[in-house]
Amino acid sequence: MATAAQASPPSDSWRCDARFGREIPVYAWESRSDWINVRAATGAKGDGATDDSAAVQAALDLLGDSPGLPKVIYFPPGRYLLKRTLVIRNLNGAMLIGHGRDTVLVWGGERDGRMLWSDGAARTTYLGLVFDGAKRAGVGIDHDSKTRYETRVRHESLEFRDFRIAGIRVGADQKVASAEMMFYNLVFRDNAAGVQFLAWNDYNNVFDGCLFEDNDYGIFAQKGNVVVRNSRFERSRISDALLTTHSHSFRRVVSLDSKRFIETVKGPTAAGNIKVQSCRIEGWRSSEGAIASYLRGPLLVFDTVFARQPQNDGAPIRLANPPYMRQDAIISNVELAPKGPIVDEGSKGFVRVLPPGESAWLPARDTQFLRSTVKLADRVIDAKRDCQAKGDGRSNDSRALQACIDRATKAGPGTYLYLPSGIYRTSSTLQIDEAGFELGGTGWHSQIVRSGIGKGPVISVTNPKGLVLEHMAVAARNGGDSLVQTGTQPGSVFYRGLYGFDRDETDKQIIRLSGLPAGMLVQSDHLDGRLRIEDSGAATILLGFLASVKLDVRGRTPPDGFLGLTFRVSALEEFPLTIGDNQSLVMSDWYTEQTPYLFEARGGDLPSGRITLDLSRAEARRQTFGFLRDYRGRVALLGGNFGIPEDKFTPTLAVNGGESSVTLMANSFWNEEPTAEVPSESQFFAANVITGRTLDPFLVGQEESGARAAAIEALNDLRELSDLDASNNQCRFSRP
């Protein structure tokens, strides 16, 4: 069995053409027909000497809140001096786009001022810009909403440097929350904090491919919660991350020469779980350890290496909670070089060590996650300019859009079919067959909508060959499906910033992946809407940021492929997850709330499956939080905060028939111990915590050997998900 330090990298057969380094890419755009050029439209100079504040604000003021109105502000290469705060207010859907490291916004205004104030700018994308605080500005982008719930905000290929408070700040004085935010391919250099989260309800923030250098704090999550993966922290002066009373995860992260990797808030109500997977932590300087946790919830650390600890230092992991508060830790395949104790249990801690399990990939000391190059399309087809689509919400654009699609399909890879902001009404299904081009728009307000008679889907994708669908909404107002993907051949498709509805997800429009064969790779870094996956057990499906009130997995195909999700958020549905026919699912960092139940899994005639659910928040309002109905296979729930403090009942997983084994590991429950209605020899409880009452773990349910084997199998599922995500990480960022 290979150790974490020795394991080989995963297969890289789907690798994109990209290089990785320490600078964000250059985006050599072909400007789109509806982009507002800040130089041509409002007279910004970009010469580094002229105050461009008024000109840029005038461009921002042209943005509209409805489809068809201007949605994209474009900054050509240059250095734009700003002496006053820019404001985007009460807006749903917009893009601010620059040339990457060649477009710099530099602050010349008051000390500790903020460069850009986002006041209720939901579903907004910031792409390819450098924010230079010049050691004078306080904040680069300030998400401080007084007007509208800010959600699905995408920060991508941005750099923030020399800010006295934070590169990005969230929730300083907000009246409405900012949540479900994405932070992709970002650089934070020499700031008091890279990112700050300062208010409750600012949850579900995903970091992927980021570089943090020479900040006081990389991530300062005094409130909210974070998911961090494929990222580097170097020389943080206080801590790479400060975490609050919630659940957080760090996967495939390198930390070099920082004072500390992770520290947490303190206090008698400090609930919360932390998961650390496949991380390399070297050269921390704090005598209190690399990870110092004061939380009540369990700490799960596996496939991780600590090296170059301070001279005469103790263990790198410290359970630092006070005597009145129990904390547990589970570790597996964790190394310290040179050898020594790994966990300091503190005054009242508990540590369980599991065997290594399967070998897992671990980033090397010099692994770079930041994508520094990007390949843009060689040619752009504009749906309005080149295909005479109207996008006015009244005209029937079926023929025009199909003609565009056929043209782009024939042109092949390197072709971008662009949808300017608008509502493109269709009366028939748009067919995309064996295609490898890219189709996208301005985001939320590039909408393809089907209404009227007929029940077919809005878009049908068949046998894609490297197809990309991104930055748009697809809506079936006729009761059909928004998008259906089918096929019989190997291939690949990438969904990025794709919405399966145009109004509200509760309209019950469905994105459907149906009958996908072996050799089909489906990826997404942001997919939004109800999702059904059927008869696709042979395919490889890897979804990143899935915002979906309902995920339904079923089908007659044996689960010989892999279905994995690396992040999901859900709410407001009776069963946010249903699994049928003994299908399999491995999911990490699932946040769900305001639902009666968590999941239902049903059996069938297929071979045994596996369900591993790594949760963050697991709020179910009913005592019975999940159901296994004739399901055959193993089921594991780990890492979650279950319920709410008001829950006084015994959380129960109900089992009716079937042959299931159930593992509950490293979870937090309120007030009462959970139960699973399965034979005692098939249930395993390990290092869970009752935060509201005993603060004690209940350990292994029955046989020590059986519990260890079940726990290792659950971690092995997460290892497989992690390795697949690592091997495909090169494809996870936008190429509009």
PDB file of C-alpha atoms in Angstrom, residues 574-577 590 595-600 613 615 618-628 635 637 642-643 649-654 662 664 667 669 673-676 685:
ATOM      1  CA  GLU A 574     -39.161  17.173   0.371  1.00  0.00           C
ATOM      2  CA  PHE A 575     -36.410  14.805  -0.794  1.00  0.00           C
ATOM      3  CA  PRO A 576     -33.452  16.778  -2.214  1.00  0.00           C
ATOM      4  CA  LEU A 577     -31.780  13.453  -3.144  1.00  0.00           C
ATOM      5  CA  TRP A 590     -23.230  18.722   0.387  1.00  0.00           C
ATOM      6  CA  THR A 595     -36.030  20.194   3.874  1.00  0.00           C
ATOM      7  CA  PRO A 596     -38.160  17.554   5.645  1.00  0.00           C
ATOM      8  CA  TYR A 597     -35.759  14.731   4.708  1.00  0.00           C
ATOM      9  CA  LEU A 598     -32.246  14.270   3.361  1.00  0.00           C
ATOM     10  CA  PHE A 599     -32.552  11.366   0.958  1.00  0.00           C
ATOM     11  CA  GLU A 600     -34.325   8.223  -0.139  1.00  0.00           C
ATOM     12  CA  LEU A 613     -22.346  11.392   1.270  1.00  0.00           C
ATOM     13  CA  LEU A 615     -21.915  16.631   4.123  1.00  0.00           C
ATOM     14  CA  ALA A 618     -27.487  18.338   6.903  1.00  0.00           C
ATOM     15  CA  GLU A 619     -30.650  19.977   8.160  1.00  0.00           C
ATOM     16  CA  ALA A 620     -33.693  17.678   8.004  1.00  0.00           C
ATOM     17  CA  ARG A 621     -36.809  18.784   9.861  1.00  0.00           C
ATOM     18  CA  ARG A 622     -38.224  15.295  10.485  1.00  0.00           C
ATOM     19  CA  GLN A 623     -37.003  12.739  12.996  1.00  0.00           C
ATOM     20  CA  THR A 624     -36.493  10.148  10.252  1.00  0.00           C
ATOM     21  CA  PHE A 625     -33.982  11.956   8.062  1.00  0.00           C
ATOM     22  CA  GLY A 626     -33.429   9.250   5.415  1.00  0.00           C
ATOM     23  CA  PHE A 627     -34.871   6.053   3.983  1.00  0.00           C
ATOM     24  CA  LEU A 628     -33.298   2.909   2.542  1.00  0.00           C
ATOM     25  CA  VAL A 635     -24.153   3.667   2.721  1.00  0.00           C
ATOM     26  CA  LEU A 637     -22.732   9.598   5.934  1.00  0.00           C
ATOM     27  CA  PHE A 642     -27.104  17.335  11.352  1.00  0.00           C
ATOM     28  CA  GLY A 643     -30.270  19.152  12.319  1.00  0.00           C
ATOM     29  CA  PHE A 649     -35.855  13.903  18.743  1.00  0.00           C
ATOM     30  CA  THR A 650     -33.619  10.955  17.974  1.00  0.00           C
ATOM     31  CA  PRO A 651     -32.369  11.287  14.364  1.00  0.00           C
ATOM     32  CA  THR A 652     -33.265   8.072  12.566  1.00  0.00           C
ATOM     33  CA  LEU A 653     -32.228   6.422   9.314  1.00  0.00           C
ATOM     34  CA  ALA A 654     -35.067   4.055   8.372  1.00  0.00           C
ATOM     35  CA  VAL A 662     -24.597   1.924   7.298  1.00  0.00           C
ATOM     36  CA  LEU A 664     -22.002   7.276  10.376  1.00  0.00           C
ATOM     37  CA  ASN A 667     -20.766  13.902  12.233  1.00  0.00           C
ATOM     38  CA  PHE A 669     -25.805  15.874  16.048  1.00  0.00           C
ATOM     39  CA  GLU A 673     -27.820  10.139  19.449  1.00  0.00           C
ATOM     40  CA  PRO A 674     -28.932   8.925  16.006  1.00  0.00           C
ATOM     41  CA  THR A 675     -30.101   5.427  15.232  1.00  0.00           C
ATOM     42  CA  ALA A 676     -30.064   3.284  12.116  1.00  0.00           C
ATOM     43  CA  PHE A 685     -20.701   4.568  14.323  1.00  0.00           C
TER      44      PHE A 685
END
